[in-house]
XYZ file of C-alpha atoms in Angstrom:
206
model
C -0.371 0.019 -0.058
C 1.190 3.551 -0.806
C -0.310 6.731 -0.981
C -0.453 9.052 -3.975
C -1.252 12.365 -4.899
C -2.571 12.644 -8.466
C -3.939 15.886 -10.025
C -4.888 17.304 -6.600
C -6.683 13.821 -5.313
C -5.033 11.700 -2.425
C -5.123 7.855 -3.011
C -4.527 4.953 -1.226
C -3.251 2.677 -4.081
C -3.813 -1.414 -3.491
C -0.968 -2.677 -5.258
C -2.474 -6.621 -5.090
C -5.911 -5.881 -6.584
C -5.015 -2.805 -8.633
C -7.940 -0.607 -6.834
C -7.320 2.471 -5.036
C -9.107 4.202 -2.580
C -9.977 8.192 -2.135
C -8.292 9.279 0.956
C -8.453 12.105 3.043
C -6.957 16.001 2.212
C -7.961 18.998 3.899
C -7.498 21.160 0.895
C -10.191 19.594 -1.441
C -12.438 22.797 -2.627
C -14.283 23.633 -5.772
C -15.639 21.310 -8.192
C -14.328 17.517 -7.660
C -13.980 14.935 -10.864
C -13.167 11.618 -9.513
C -11.780 9.708 -12.316
C -12.700 5.424 -12.856
C -8.735 4.890 -13.167
C -5.738 6.470 -12.280
C -2.371 5.720 -13.503
C 0.926 5.768 -11.262
C 4.132 4.481 -12.425
C 2.692 3.317 -15.405
C 0.464 1.006 -13.687
C -3.453 1.732 -13.865
C -5.628 1.632 -10.707
C -9.142 1.568 -10.597
C -11.141 3.914 -8.071
C -13.481 1.638 -5.961
C -13.972 3.465 -3.072
C -14.640 7.146 -1.277
C -12.751 6.447 2.131
C -12.963 7.059 5.825
C -13.405 11.175 6.021
C -11.882 11.618 2.724
C -13.877 14.874 2.200
C -14.866 15.593 5.778
C -15.220 19.268 6.988
C -14.106 20.708 3.064
C -16.315 23.423 3.419
C -15.330 24.970 0.247
C -16.269 21.700 -1.728
C -19.479 22.683 -4.032
C -19.778 19.333 -5.955
C -18.297 15.968 -6.914
C -18.361 13.716 -9.659
C -18.308 9.871 -8.296
C -17.247 7.372 -11.529
C -19.449 4.268 -12.000
C -16.013 2.032 -10.456
C -16.917 3.214 -7.401
C -18.541 0.558 -4.943
C -18.199 2.132 -1.468
C -18.817 5.384 0.200
C -16.944 5.023 3.459
C -18.134 6.559 6.790
C -17.881 10.491 7.318
C -16.668 10.556 3.795
C -18.812 14.006 3.117
C -19.711 14.621 6.577
C -19.613 18.659 6.962
C -19.315 19.817 3.411
C -21.343 22.662 4.425
C -20.994 23.865 0.708
C -21.923 21.052 -1.542
C -25.316 21.124 -2.880
C -26.124 18.305 -4.942
C -24.635 15.082 -5.969
C -25.457 11.693 -8.017
C -24.250 8.721 -6.717
C -24.150 5.943 -9.374
C -25.964 2.247 -9.662
C -22.223 1.286 -8.794
C -22.394 2.447 -5.227
C -24.012 -0.396 -2.722
C -23.102 0.856 0.511
C -23.202 4.271 1.956
C -21.664 4.002 5.836
C -22.715 5.806 8.881
C -22.752 9.722 8.485
C -21.399 9.592 5.015
C -23.233 13.225 4.523
C -23.873 14.285 8.221
C -24.316 17.967 8.011
C -23.776 18.398 4.431
C -26.386 21.630 5.228
C -26.809 23.350 1.399
C -26.938 19.457 0.253
C -30.762 19.777 -1.871
C -30.651 16.614 -4.020
C -29.372 13.339 -3.977
C -29.597 10.225 -6.307
C -29.008 6.964 -4.760
C -30.461 4.304 -7.132
C -28.338 1.347 -6.588
C -27.487 1.639 -3.096
C -28.171 -1.438 -0.937
C -27.162 -0.594 2.604
C -27.532 2.616 4.139
C -25.707 3.530 7.626
C -26.971 5.363 10.553
C -26.309 9.248 10.685
C -25.965 9.030 6.976
C -27.905 12.480 6.026
C -28.296 13.537 9.337
C -28.996 17.436 9.349
C -28.782 17.592 5.780
C -31.001 20.357 6.499
C -31.776 21.752 2.566
C -32.539 18.332 1.351
C -36.255 18.589 -0.098
C -36.689 14.780 -1.311
C -35.085 11.402 -1.837
C -35.868 7.737 -3.242
C -34.762 4.994 -1.058
C -34.105 2.504 -3.549
C -35.673 -0.664 -3.669
C -33.030 -3.607 -2.225
C -32.772 -1.325 1.121
C -33.700 -3.726 3.812
C -33.744 -1.296 6.825
C -33.591 2.726 7.479
C -30.804 2.919 10.429
C -30.747 4.999 13.657
C -31.014 8.830 12.926
C -30.464 8.351 8.887
C -32.414 11.468 8.300
C -32.739 13.402 11.319
C -32.702 17.130 11.294
C -33.667 17.428 7.490
C -35.687 20.222 7.923
C -36.937 20.417 4.481
C -37.215 16.931 4.112
C -41.155 16.792 2.436
C -41.913 13.739 0.791
C -39.702 10.305 0.838
C -40.204 6.959 -1.213
C -39.562 4.151 1.305
C -39.747 0.593 -0.717
C -41.341 -2.513 -0.183
C -37.947 -4.100 0.588
C -37.721 -2.058 3.877
C -38.092 -4.208 6.715
C -37.324 -1.994 9.796
C -37.110 2.122 10.668
C -34.494 2.898 13.342
C -34.667 5.210 16.298
C -34.830 8.996 15.276
C -34.853 8.044 11.639
C -37.325 10.773 10.519
C -37.159 12.899 13.877
C -37.255 16.821 13.423
C -38.007 16.503 9.477
C -40.216 19.642 10.125
C -41.376 19.499 6.724
C -42.743 15.755 6.515
C -46.507 16.140 5.898
C -47.466 12.644 5.352
C -45.528 9.109 5.291
C -46.746 5.581 3.890
C -45.082 2.692 5.293
C -44.886 -0.437 2.940
C -46.007 -4.203 4.312
C -42.472 -5.324 4.267
C -41.786 -3.097 7.729
C -42.140 -5.321 10.798
C -40.222 -2.972 13.330
C -40.492 0.643 13.694
C -38.452 1.698 16.761
C -38.488 4.502 19.084
C -38.982 8.458 18.055
C -38.988 7.584 14.557
C -41.103 10.799 13.925
C -40.600 12.448 16.993
C -41.162 16.602 16.339
C -42.189 15.956 12.871
C -44.457 19.013 13.499
C -45.841 18.819 9.871
C -46.909 15.541 9.873
C -50.788 15.027 9.057
C -51.324 11.303 8.189
C -49.320 8.317 8.227
C -50.101 4.748 6.977
C -49.102 1.876 8.858
C -49.465 -1.493 7.342
C -50.876 -4.633 9.679
C -47.230 -6.148 9.152
């Protein structure tokens, strides 16, 4: 394993699997485009992971393009990126880990079509997020996943979800209605705590 900065992006290179992970660099700002592959000393590496705290607290980061080669977004990868306004997660990404986008207060839209696992606190305090479509295949919505998303007015919960964790939607002040699908068998404490505008909710027999 070795680290290398290529075109302003810091990578950890795996010389066995020929894969690369984007790792922490406090200097990330503006618009960042992550390539599918990078070349170091004439060897090609496939970029597969946005690493733990890779862009954490990069407050001047405004947009980022994630390539189709990326499969994992690790914990706190974009936590505290206060100027990040939108992001598209490619279908290749299967796992968004805990606190990945926590505190991205300017994030207004996000597309997560292919994701199967969303970690707890993943979108906590994304105050500008207005709507989100959770893809079919996600089995659980973790603890405080959307807590404090004050502008979140609509959310689609797919039939694949079986459990909704503690505080998952608490303090979502703009949420007016929600339909919980038949597959859900467990709803934990304070899931809709302080949802001041919630006027209707459908809870299945399950």
